[in-house]
Coordinates of N, CA and C and ligand atoms in Angstrom, one line a residue:
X1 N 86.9 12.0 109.7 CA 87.1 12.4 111.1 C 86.1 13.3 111.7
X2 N 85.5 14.5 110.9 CA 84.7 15.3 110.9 C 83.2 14.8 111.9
X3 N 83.3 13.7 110.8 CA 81.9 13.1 111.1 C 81.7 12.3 112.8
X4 N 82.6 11.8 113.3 CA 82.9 11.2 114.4 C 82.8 12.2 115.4
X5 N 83.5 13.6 115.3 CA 83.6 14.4 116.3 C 82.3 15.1 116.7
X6 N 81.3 15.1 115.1 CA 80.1 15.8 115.2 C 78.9 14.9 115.9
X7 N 79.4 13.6 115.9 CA 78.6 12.3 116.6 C 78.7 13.0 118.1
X8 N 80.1 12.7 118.2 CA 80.6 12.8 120.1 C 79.7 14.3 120.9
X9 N 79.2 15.3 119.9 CA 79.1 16.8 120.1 C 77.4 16.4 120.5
X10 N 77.3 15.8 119.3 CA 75.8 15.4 119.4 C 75.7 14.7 120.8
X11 N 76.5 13.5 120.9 CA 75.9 12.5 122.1 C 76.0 13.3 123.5
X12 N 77.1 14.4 123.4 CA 77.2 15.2 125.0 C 76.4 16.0 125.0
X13 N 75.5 16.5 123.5 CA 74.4 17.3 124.0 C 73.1 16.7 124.5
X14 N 72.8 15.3 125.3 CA 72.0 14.5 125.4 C 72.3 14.7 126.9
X15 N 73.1 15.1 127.8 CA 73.3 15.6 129.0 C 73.3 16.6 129.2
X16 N 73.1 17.8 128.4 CA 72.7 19.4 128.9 C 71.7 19.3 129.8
X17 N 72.3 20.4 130.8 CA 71.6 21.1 131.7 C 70.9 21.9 131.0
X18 N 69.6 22.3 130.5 CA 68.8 23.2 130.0 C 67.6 23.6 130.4
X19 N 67.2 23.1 131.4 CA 65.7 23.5 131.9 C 64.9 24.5 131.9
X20 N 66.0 25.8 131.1 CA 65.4 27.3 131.2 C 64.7 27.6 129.4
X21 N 66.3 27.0 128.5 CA 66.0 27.6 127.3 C 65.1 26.5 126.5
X22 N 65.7 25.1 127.1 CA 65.1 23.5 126.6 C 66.2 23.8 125.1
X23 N 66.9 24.6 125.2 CA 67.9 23.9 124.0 C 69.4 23.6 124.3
X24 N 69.6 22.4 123.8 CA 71.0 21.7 124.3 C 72.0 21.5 123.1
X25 N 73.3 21.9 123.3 CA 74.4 22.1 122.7 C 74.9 21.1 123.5
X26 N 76.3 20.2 122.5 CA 77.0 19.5 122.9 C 78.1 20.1 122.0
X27 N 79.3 19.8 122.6 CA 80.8 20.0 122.3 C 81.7 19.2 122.1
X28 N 82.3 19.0 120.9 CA 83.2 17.7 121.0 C 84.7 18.6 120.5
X29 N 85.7 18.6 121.3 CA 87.0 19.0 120.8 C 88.2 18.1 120.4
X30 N 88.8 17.8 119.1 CA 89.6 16.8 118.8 C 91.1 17.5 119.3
X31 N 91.6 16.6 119.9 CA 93.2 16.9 120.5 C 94.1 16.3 119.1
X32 N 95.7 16.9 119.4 CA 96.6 16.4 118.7 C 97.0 15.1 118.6
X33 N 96.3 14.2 119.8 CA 96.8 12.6 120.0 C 95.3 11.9 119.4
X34 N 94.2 12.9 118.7 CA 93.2 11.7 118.1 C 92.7 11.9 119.2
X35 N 92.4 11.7 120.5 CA 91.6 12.0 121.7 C 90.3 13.2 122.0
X36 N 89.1 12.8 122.0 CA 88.0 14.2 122.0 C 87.7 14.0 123.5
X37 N 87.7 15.8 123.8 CA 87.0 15.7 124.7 C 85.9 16.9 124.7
X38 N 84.4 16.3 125.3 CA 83.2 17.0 125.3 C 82.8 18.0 126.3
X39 N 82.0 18.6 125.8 CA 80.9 19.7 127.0 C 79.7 19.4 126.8
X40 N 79.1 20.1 127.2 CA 77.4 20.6 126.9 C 77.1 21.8 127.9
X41 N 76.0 22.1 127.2 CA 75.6 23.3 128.4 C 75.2 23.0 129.6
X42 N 75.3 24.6 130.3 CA 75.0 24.0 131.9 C 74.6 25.0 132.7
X43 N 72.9 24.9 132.7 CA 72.4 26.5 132.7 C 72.2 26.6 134.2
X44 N 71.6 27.7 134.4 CA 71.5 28.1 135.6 C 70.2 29.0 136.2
X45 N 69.6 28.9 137.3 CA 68.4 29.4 137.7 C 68.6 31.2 137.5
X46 N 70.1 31.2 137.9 CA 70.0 33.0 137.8 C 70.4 33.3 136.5
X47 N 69.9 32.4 135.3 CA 70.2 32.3 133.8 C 71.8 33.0 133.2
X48 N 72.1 34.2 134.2 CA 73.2 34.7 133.6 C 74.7 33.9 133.8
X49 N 74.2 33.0 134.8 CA 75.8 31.6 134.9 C 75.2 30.9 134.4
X50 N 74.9 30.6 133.7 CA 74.9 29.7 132.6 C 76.3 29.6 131.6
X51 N 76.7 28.6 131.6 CA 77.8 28.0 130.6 C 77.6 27.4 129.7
X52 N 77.6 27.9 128.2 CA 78.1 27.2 126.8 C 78.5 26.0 126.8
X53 N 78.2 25.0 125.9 CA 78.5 23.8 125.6 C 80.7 24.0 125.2
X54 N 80.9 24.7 124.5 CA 81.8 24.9 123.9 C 82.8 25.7 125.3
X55 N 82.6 26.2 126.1 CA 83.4 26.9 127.3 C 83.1 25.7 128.5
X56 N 82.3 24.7 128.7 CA 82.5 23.5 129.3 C 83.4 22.4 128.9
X57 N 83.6 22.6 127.4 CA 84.8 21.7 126.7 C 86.2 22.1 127.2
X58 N 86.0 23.7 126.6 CA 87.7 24.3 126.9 C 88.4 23.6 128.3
X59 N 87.5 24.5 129.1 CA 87.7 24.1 130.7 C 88.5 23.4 131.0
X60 N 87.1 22.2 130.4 CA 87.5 20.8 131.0 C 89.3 20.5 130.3
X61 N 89.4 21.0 128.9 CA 90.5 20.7 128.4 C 91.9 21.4 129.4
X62 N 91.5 22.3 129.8 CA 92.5 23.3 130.0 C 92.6 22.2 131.7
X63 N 91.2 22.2 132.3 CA 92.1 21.4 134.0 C 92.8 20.3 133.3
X64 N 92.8 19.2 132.2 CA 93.3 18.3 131.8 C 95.2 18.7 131.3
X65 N 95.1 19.9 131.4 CA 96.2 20.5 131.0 C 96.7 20.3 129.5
X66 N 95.7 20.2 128.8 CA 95.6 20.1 127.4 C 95.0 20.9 126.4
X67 N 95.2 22.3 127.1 CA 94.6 24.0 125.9 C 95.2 23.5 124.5
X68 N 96.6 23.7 124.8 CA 97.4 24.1 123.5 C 97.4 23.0 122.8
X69 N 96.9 21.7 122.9 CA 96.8 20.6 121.6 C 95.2 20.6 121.2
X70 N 94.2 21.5 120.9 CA 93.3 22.1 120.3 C 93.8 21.7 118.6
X71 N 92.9 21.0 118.1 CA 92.7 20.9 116.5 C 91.6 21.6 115.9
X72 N 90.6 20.6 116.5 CA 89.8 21.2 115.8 C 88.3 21.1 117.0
X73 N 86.8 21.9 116.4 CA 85.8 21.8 117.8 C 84.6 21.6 116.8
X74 N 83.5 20.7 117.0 CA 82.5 20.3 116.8 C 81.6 20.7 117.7
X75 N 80.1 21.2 117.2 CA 79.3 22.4 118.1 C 77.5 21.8 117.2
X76 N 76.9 21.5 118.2 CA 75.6 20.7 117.4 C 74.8 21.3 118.7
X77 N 73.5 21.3 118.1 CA 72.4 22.1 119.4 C 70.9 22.0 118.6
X78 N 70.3 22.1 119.4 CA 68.6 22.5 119.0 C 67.5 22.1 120.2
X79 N 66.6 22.1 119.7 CA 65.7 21.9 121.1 C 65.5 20.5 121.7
X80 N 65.6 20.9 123.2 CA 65.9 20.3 124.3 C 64.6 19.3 124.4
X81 N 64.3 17.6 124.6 CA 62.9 17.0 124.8 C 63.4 16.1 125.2
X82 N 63.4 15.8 126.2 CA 63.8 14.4 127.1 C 64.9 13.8 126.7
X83 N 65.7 14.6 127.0 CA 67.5 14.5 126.4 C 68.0 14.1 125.1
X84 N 66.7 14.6 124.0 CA 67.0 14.6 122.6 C 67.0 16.1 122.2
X85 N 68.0 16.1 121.1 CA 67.8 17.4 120.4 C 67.3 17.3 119.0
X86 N 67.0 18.6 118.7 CA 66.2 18.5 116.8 C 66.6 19.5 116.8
X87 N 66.0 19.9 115.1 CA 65.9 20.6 114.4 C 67.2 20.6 113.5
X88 N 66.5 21.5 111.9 CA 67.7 21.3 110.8 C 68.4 22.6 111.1
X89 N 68.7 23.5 112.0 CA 69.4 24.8 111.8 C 71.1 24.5 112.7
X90 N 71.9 24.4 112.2 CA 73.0 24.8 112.3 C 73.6 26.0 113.7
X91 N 74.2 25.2 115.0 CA 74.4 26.2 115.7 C 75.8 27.0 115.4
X92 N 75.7 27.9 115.4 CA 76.9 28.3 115.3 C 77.8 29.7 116.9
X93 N 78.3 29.1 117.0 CA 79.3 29.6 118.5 C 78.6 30.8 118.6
X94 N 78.4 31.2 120.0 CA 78.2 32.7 120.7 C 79.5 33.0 120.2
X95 N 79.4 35.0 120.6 CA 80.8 35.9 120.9 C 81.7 35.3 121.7
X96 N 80.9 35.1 122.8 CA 82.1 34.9 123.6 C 83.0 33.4 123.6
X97 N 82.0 32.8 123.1 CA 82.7 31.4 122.9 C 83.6 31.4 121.8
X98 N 83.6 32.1 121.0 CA 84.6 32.7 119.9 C 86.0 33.2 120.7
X99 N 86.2 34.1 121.4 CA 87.2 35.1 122.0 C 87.8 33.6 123.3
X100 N 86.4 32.6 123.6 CA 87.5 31.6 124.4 C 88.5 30.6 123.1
X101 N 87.8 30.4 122.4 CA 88.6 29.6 121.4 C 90.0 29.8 120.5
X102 N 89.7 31.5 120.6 CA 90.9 31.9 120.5 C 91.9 31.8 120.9
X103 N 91.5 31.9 122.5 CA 92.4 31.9 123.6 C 93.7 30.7 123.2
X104 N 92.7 29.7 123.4 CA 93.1 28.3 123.0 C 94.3 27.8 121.7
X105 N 93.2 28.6 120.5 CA 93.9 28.5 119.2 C 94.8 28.9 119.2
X106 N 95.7 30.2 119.6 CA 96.3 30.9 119.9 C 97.6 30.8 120.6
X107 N 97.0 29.7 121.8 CA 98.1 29.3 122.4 C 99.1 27.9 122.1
X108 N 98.0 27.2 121.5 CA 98.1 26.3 120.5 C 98.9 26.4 119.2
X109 N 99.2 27.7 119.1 CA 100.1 28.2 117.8 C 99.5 27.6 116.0
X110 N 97.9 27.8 116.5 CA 97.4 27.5 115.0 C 95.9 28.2 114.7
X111 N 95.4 27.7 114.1 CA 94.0 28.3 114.1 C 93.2 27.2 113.6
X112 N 91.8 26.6 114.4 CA 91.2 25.6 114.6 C 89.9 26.0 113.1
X113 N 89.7 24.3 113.0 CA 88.7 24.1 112.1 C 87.5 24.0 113.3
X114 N 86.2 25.3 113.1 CA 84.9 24.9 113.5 C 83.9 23.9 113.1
X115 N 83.2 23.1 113.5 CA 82.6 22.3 112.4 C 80.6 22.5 113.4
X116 N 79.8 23.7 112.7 CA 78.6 23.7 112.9 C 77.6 23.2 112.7
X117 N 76.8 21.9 113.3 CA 76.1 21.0 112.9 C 74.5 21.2 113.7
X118 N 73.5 21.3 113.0 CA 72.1 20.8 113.3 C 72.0 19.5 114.1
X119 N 71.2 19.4 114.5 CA 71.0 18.6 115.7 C 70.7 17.1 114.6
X120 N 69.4 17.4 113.5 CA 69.1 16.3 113.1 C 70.4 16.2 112.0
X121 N 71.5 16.6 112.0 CA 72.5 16.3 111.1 C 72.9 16.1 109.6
X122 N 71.5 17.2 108.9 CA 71.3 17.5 108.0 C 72.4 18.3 107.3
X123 N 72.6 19.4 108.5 CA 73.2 20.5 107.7 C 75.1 20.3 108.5
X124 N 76.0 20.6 108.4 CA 77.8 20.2 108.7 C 78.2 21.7 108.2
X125 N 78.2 22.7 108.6 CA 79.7 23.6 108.7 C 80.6 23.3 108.8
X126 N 81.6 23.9 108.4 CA 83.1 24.0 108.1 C 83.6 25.4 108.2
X127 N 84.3 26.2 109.4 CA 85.1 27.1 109.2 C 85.9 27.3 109.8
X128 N 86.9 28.5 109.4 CA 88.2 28.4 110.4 C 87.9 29.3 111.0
X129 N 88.3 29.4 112.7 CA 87.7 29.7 113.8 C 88.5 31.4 113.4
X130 N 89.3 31.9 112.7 CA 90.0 33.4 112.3 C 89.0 33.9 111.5
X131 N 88.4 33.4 110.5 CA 87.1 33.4 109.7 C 85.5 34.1 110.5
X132 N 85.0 33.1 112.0 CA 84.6 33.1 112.6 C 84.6 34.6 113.8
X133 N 86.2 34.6 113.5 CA 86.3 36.3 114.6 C 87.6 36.5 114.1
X134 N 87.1 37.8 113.4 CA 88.7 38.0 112.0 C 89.1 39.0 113.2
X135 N 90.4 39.7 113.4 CA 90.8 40.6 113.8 C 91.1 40.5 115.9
X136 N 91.3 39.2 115.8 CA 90.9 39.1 117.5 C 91.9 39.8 118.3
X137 N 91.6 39.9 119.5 CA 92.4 40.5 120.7 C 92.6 38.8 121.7
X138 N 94.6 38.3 121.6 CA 94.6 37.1 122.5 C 95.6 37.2 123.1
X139 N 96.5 36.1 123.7 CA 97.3 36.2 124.2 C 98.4 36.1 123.4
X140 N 98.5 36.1 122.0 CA 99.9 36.4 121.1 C 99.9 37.9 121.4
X141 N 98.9 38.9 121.5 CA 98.9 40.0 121.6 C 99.6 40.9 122.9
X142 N 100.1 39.8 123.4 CA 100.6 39.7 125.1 C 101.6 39.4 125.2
X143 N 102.3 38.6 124.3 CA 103.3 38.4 123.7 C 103.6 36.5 125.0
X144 N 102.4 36.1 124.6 CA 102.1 35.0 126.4 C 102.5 33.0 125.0
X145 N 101.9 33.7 123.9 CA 101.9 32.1 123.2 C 103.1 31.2 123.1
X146 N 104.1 31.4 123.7 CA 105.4 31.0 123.3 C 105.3 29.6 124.9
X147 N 106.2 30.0 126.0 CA 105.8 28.9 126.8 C 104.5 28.8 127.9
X148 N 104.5 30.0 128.1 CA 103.3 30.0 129.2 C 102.2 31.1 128.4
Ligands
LIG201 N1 74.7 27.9 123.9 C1 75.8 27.1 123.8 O1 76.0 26.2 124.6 N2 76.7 27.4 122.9 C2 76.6 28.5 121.9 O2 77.5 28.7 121.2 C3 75.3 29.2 121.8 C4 74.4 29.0 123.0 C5 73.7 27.6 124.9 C6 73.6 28.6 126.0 C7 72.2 28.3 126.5 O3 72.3 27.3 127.5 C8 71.4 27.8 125.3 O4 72.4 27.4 124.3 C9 70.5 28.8 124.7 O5 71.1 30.0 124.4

């Protein structure tokens, strides 16, 4: 299954918006019905609204009203060339894209498998997103994970 989601991550990073850094991330997130759905980045001329591949996924999950069926997230990136990406290095999540995933995992009542992949698909991480950001601050802490 791994390998399908790291495909879908890959193919949505073929539509990043990157024109600033030229490196494109795609996002593939597996739901509890077998269903993925993608991001990519999506930068911006005042560089600091710029959005994550992985926080255009959530989003999109969360308008879909589907936060809490989060399994697992596939995250692949490297440099941006006429809507291909390369390189053998392994992206692995910003801070803050960590602290959104939480959110998610959290409310979802589990803790998600990361899967960090190189663009040319050499290299496949594996971790669990608690692993990724041990000690978080979420909304169990809020006491919010139960219905709302
Ligand atoms: N980027 C992501 O989309 N996800 C990450 O986890 C790391 C960084 C994007 C942001 C920016 O558009 C580009 O990669 C370079 O930082």
């Amino acid at each position: 299954m791994s390998d399908g989601l790291v495909q879908s991550a890959r193919a949505a990073a073929s539509n990043a918006h990157a024109p600033y850094s030229r490196f494109g991330v795609g996002a593939a997130v597996l739901l509890d019905d077998g269903s993925v759905v993608t991001g990519c980045n999506f930068e911006n001329a005042s560089y600091g609204l710029s959005l994550c591949a992985e926080i255009v996924a959530l989003a999109t999950l969360n308008a879909q009203g589907k936060l809490r069926q989060i399994r697992e997230i596939a995250i692949v990136g490297g440099r941006l060339d006429k809507r291909a990406i390369s390189g053998s290095t392994p992206v692995r999540p910003c801070g803050r894209c960590r602290q959104v995933m939480t959110e998610a995992a959290q409310l979802a009542l589990r803790d998600i498998i990361v899967h960090c992949a190189s663009a040319d698909l050499s290299v496949v991480e594996k971790f669990w997103l608690s692993d990724l950001l041990p000690l978080p601050f979420g909304p169990s802490d809020m006491g919010l994970v139960q219905d709302d």
